[in-house]
């Protein structure tokens, strides 16, 4: 009897939340990537979600305003390729900027490197935010 | 907007805000970690700026 109840307890504790199905987790991660903070908002973490929703797009737009470049996926120049992957992490703001042909970058501008830094770091921070949303979805947090 | 220190401060503000909110759950803990990170960024930037000042390159 005791063994049975112990076994039941451990399987209950190990079981992932009902919502943590692979398809749902993929959808969660894609949403969290597209709209920074949406993954947290979806899971009821309002304060965190709102902060991310404001901070990441503002950082990206500031980067554009500082004449930063949206790097092409050009892996013949490894640093440019890596910067492109990092910026891609921003999600919708990156897509909008690409569609609107923004982010051509002004290399001669004194703030060009600052702009790049803001945009690259915004993308990398959003990648961390997506991973955090994934962890919450898996029930690890 | 070409003031380097202002841009450094803005960058530090955003990064410490996101990290504090990401890594801590209560507002009090977030404020504490965010404040420490923000202060650390500014201090490091200021100190490194002065250390590099005499360098010829």
CSV table of C-alpha atoms in Angstrom, one decimal:
chain,number,residue,atom,x,y,z
A,1,UNK,CA,0.0,0.0,0.0
A,2,UNK,CA,2.8,2.4,1.0
A,3,UNK,CA,4.8,1.5,-2.0
A,4,UNK,CA,1.8,2.0,-4.2
A,5,UNK,CA,1.2,5.5,-2.7
A,6,UNK,CA,4.9,6.4,-3.1
A,7,UNK,CA,4.9,5.4,-6.7
A,8,UNK,CA,1.7,7.4,-7.4
A,9,UNK,CA,3.3,10.5,-5.7
A,10,UNK,CA,6.5,10.4,-7.7
A,11,UNK,CA,4.7,9.9,-11.0
A,12,UNK,CA,2.4,12.8,-10.2
A,13,UNK,CA,5.3,15.0,-9.3
A,14,UNK,CA,7.3,14.1,-12.4
A,15,UNK,CA,4.3,14.7,-14.7
A,16,UNK,CA,4.6,17.8,-16.8
A,17,UNK,CA,1.7,20.3,-16.7
A,18,UNK,CA,-1.2,19.4,-19.0
A,19,UNK,CA,-0.5,22.5,-21.2
A,20,UNK,CA,3.2,21.5,-21.7
A,21,UNK,CA,2.6,19.4,-24.8
A,22,UNK,CA,5.3,19.7,-27.5
A,23,UNK,CA,2.9,21.5,-30.0
A,24,UNK,CA,1.8,23.9,-27.4
A,25,UNK,CA,5.4,24.6,-26.3
A,26,UNK,CA,6.5,25.2,-29.9
A,27,UNK,CA,3.6,27.7,-30.3
A,28,UNK,CA,4.5,29.3,-27.1
A,29,UNK,CA,8.2,29.8,-28.1
A,30,UNK,CA,7.3,31.1,-31.5
A,31,UNK,CA,4.8,33.6,-30.0
A,32,UNK,CA,7.4,34.6,-27.3
A,33,UNK,CA,10.0,35.2,-30.1
A,34,UNK,CA,7.7,37.1,-32.4
A,35,UNK,CA,6.3,39.4,-29.6
A,36,UNK,CA,8.8,39.9,-26.8
A,37,UNK,CA,7.1,39.2,-23.5
A,38,UNK,CA,4.0,37.5,-25.0
A,39,UNK,CA,5.1,34.1,-23.7
A,40,UNK,CA,5.1,35.5,-20.2
A,41,UNK,CA,1.8,37.3,-20.7
A,42,UNK,CA,0.2,34.1,-22.0
A,43,UNK,CA,1.2,32.2,-18.9
A,44,UNK,CA,-0.1,34.9,-16.5
A,45,UNK,CA,3.2,36.6,-15.7
A,46,UNK,CA,1.9,40.0,-16.4
A,47,UNK,CA,4.5,42.2,-14.7
A,48,UNK,CA,7.4,40.4,-16.5
A,49,UNK,CA,5.6,40.3,-19.8
A,50,UNK,CA,4.8,44.0,-19.8
A,51,UNK,CA,8.4,44.9,-19.0
A,52,UNK,CA,9.8,42.7,-21.8
A,53,UNK,CA,7.1,44.0,-24.2
A,54,UNK,CA,8.3,47.6,-23.6
A,55,UNK,CA,12.0,47.1,-23.1
A,56,UNK,CA,13.0,44.9,-26.1
A,57,UNK,CA,11.2,46.8,-28.9
A,58,UNK,CA,12.4,50.2,-27.4
A,59,UNK,CA,16.0,48.9,-27.4
A,60,UNK,CA,15.7,47.8,-31.0
A,61,UNK,CA,14.1,51.0,-32.2
A,62,UNK,CA,16.8,53.0,-30.3
A,63,UNK,CA,19.4,51.0,-32.1
A,64,UNK,CA,17.8,51.9,-35.4
A,65,UNK,CA,17.6,55.6,-34.4
A,66,UNK,CA,21.3,55.4,-33.6
A,67,UNK,CA,22.0,54.4,-37.2
A,68,UNK,CA,22.6,50.7,-36.5
A,69,UNK,CA,22.7,48.1,-39.2
A,70,UNK,CA,20.4,45.2,-39.7
A,71,UNK,CA,23.1,42.7,-40.8
A,72,UNK,CA,22.5,40.3,-43.7
A,73,UNK,CA,22.8,36.5,-43.2
A,74,UNK,CA,26.1,36.5,-44.9
A,75,UNK,CA,28.4,33.8,-43.4
A,76,UNK,CA,31.3,34.6,-45.6
A,77,UNK,CA,31.9,37.3,-42.9
A,78,UNK,CA,31.4,35.3,-39.7
A,79,UNK,CA,30.9,38.3,-37.4
A,80,UNK,CA,28.2,39.8,-39.7
A,81,UNK,CA,26.4,36.4,-39.8
A,82,UNK,CA,26.5,36.1,-36.0
A,83,UNK,CA,25.2,39.6,-35.6
A,84,UNK,CA,22.4,38.8,-38.1
A,85,UNK,CA,21.4,35.7,-36.0
A,86,UNK,CA,21.4,37.8,-32.8
A,87,UNK,CA,19.3,40.6,-34.3
A,88,UNK,CA,16.9,38.0,-35.8
A,89,UNK,CA,16.1,37.1,-32.1
A,90,UNK,CA,14.1,40.3,-31.7
A,91,UNK,CA,11.1,38.9,-33.6
A,92,UNK,CA,8.5,41.2,-35.1
A,93,UNK,CA,10.4,44.5,-34.6
A,94,UNK,CA,13.2,42.9,-36.7
A,95,UNK,CA,10.7,41.7,-39.3
A,96,UNK,CA,9.0,45.1,-39.6
A,97,UNK,CA,12.4,46.8,-40.0
A,98,UNK,CA,13.4,44.4,-42.7
A,99,UNK,CA,10.1,44.9,-44.6
A,100,UNK,CA,10.3,48.7,-44.3
A,101,UNK,CA,13.9,48.6,-45.5
A,102,UNK,CA,15.1,50.3,-42.3
A,103,UNK,CA,18.5,49.6,-40.7
A,104,UNK,CA,20.7,50.2,-43.7
A,105,UNK,CA,23.2,51.6,-41.2
A,106,UNK,CA,25.4,54.7,-41.4
A,107,UNK,CA,29.0,53.5,-40.8
A,108,UNK,CA,30.3,57.1,-40.7
A,109,UNK,CA,27.8,58.0,-37.9
A,110,UNK,CA,29.5,58.3,-34.4
A,111,UNK,CA,26.7,56.3,-32.9
A,112,UNK,CA,26.7,53.4,-35.5
A,113,UNK,CA,28.4,50.9,-33.2
A,114,UNK,CA,26.1,51.9,-30.3
A,115,UNK,CA,23.2,51.3,-32.6
A,116,UNK,CA,24.5,47.8,-33.5
A,117,UNK,CA,25.1,47.0,-29.9
A,118,UNK,CA,21.5,48.0,-28.9
A,119,UNK,CA,20.0,45.9,-31.7
A,120,UNK,CA,22.2,42.8,-31.2
A,121,UNK,CA,21.7,42.8,-27.4
A,122,UNK,CA,17.9,43.3,-27.8
A,123,UNK,CA,17.8,40.1,-29.9
A,124,UNK,CA,20.0,38.1,-27.5
A,125,UNK,CA,17.9,39.3,-24.5
A,126,UNK,CA,14.8,38.2,-26.3
A,127,UNK,CA,16.3,34.8,-26.9
A,128,UNK,CA,16.8,34.5,-23.1
A,129,UNK,CA,13.2,35.6,-22.5
A,130,UNK,CA,12.0,32.9,-24.9
A,131,UNK,CA,14.0,30.3,-23.0
A,132,UNK,CA,12.5,31.5,-19.7
A,133,UNK,CA,9.0,31.3,-21.1
A,134,UNK,CA,9.8,27.7,-22.3
A,135,UNK,CA,11.0,26.8,-18.8
A,136,UNK,CA,7.8,28.2,-17.3
A,137,UNK,CA,5.8,26.3,-19.8
A,138,UNK,CA,7.6,23.1,-18.9
A,139,UNK,CA,6.8,23.7,-15.2
A,140,UNK,CA,10.4,24.1,-14.2
A,141,UNK,CA,9.7,27.6,-12.7
B,1,UNK,CA,22.2,62.0,-29.2
B,2,UNK,CA,25.9,61.3,-29.4
B,3,UNK,CA,26.8,61.6,-25.7
B,4,UNK,CA,28.7,58.4,-25.0
B,5,UNK,CA,27.9,58.4,-21.3
B,6,UNK,CA,24.2,58.9,-21.9
B,7,UNK,CA,24.2,56.0,-24.3
B,8,UNK,CA,26.1,53.8,-21.9
B,9,UNK,CA,23.6,54.7,-19.2
B,10,UNK,CA,20.6,53.9,-21.4
B,11,UNK,CA,22.2,50.6,-22.4
B,12,UNK,CA,22.9,49.7,-18.7
B,13,UNK,CA,19.4,50.7,-17.8
B,14,UNK,CA,17.7,48.4,-20.3
B,15,UNK,CA,20.0,45.4,-19.8
B,16,UNK,CA,19.8,45.6,-16.0
B,17,UNK,CA,16.0,46.0,-16.2
B,18,UNK,CA,15.5,42.9,-18.3
B,19,UNK,CA,18.0,40.8,-16.3
B,20,UNK,CA,16.5,41.8,-13.0
B,21,UNK,CA,13.0,41.0,-14.1
B,22,UNK,CA,14.1,37.8,-15.7
B,23,UNK,CA,16.1,36.4,-12.8
B,24,UNK,CA,14.0,37.6,-9.8
B,25,UNK,CA,10.4,37.2,-9.0
B,26,UNK,CA,9.5,39.8,-6.3
B,27,UNK,CA,9.7,43.5,-7.1
B,28,UNK,CA,11.9,44.1,-4.0
B,29,UNK,CA,14.5,41.5,-5.3
B,30,UNK,CA,14.2,42.8,-8.8
B,31,UNK,CA,15.0,46.4,-7.6
B,32,UNK,CA,17.9,45.2,-5.6
B,33,UNK,CA,19.5,43.1,-8.4
B,34,UNK,CA,18.7,45.7,-11.1
B,35,UNK,CA,20.2,48.5,-9.0
B,36,UNK,CA,23.3,46.5,-8.4
B,37,UNK,CA,23.7,45.6,-12.1
B,38,UNK,CA,23.0,49.2,-13.2
B,39,UNK,CA,25.6,50.6,-10.7
B,40,UNK,CA,28.1,47.9,-11.7
B,41,UNK,CA,27.7,48.8,-15.4
B,42,UNK,CA,28.1,52.5,-14.8
B,43,UNK,CA,31.1,52.1,-12.4
B,44,UNK,CA,32.8,49.6,-14.8
B,45,UNK,CA,32.3,52.0,-17.7
B,46,UNK,CA,33.5,55.0,-15.8
B,47,UNK,CA,36.6,53.2,-14.4
B,48,UNK,CA,37.5,51.5,-17.7
B,49,UNK,CA,37.1,54.8,-19.5
B,50,UNK,CA,39.6,56.5,-17.2
B,51,UNK,CA,42.0,53.5,-17.3
B,52,UNK,CA,42.0,53.6,-21.1
B,53,UNK,CA,42.3,57.4,-21.2
B,54,UNK,CA,46.2,57.5,-21.3
B,55,UNK,CA,46.4,54.8,-24.0
B,56,UNK,CA,47.5,56.1,-27.3
B,57,UNK,CA,45.2,54.0,-29.5
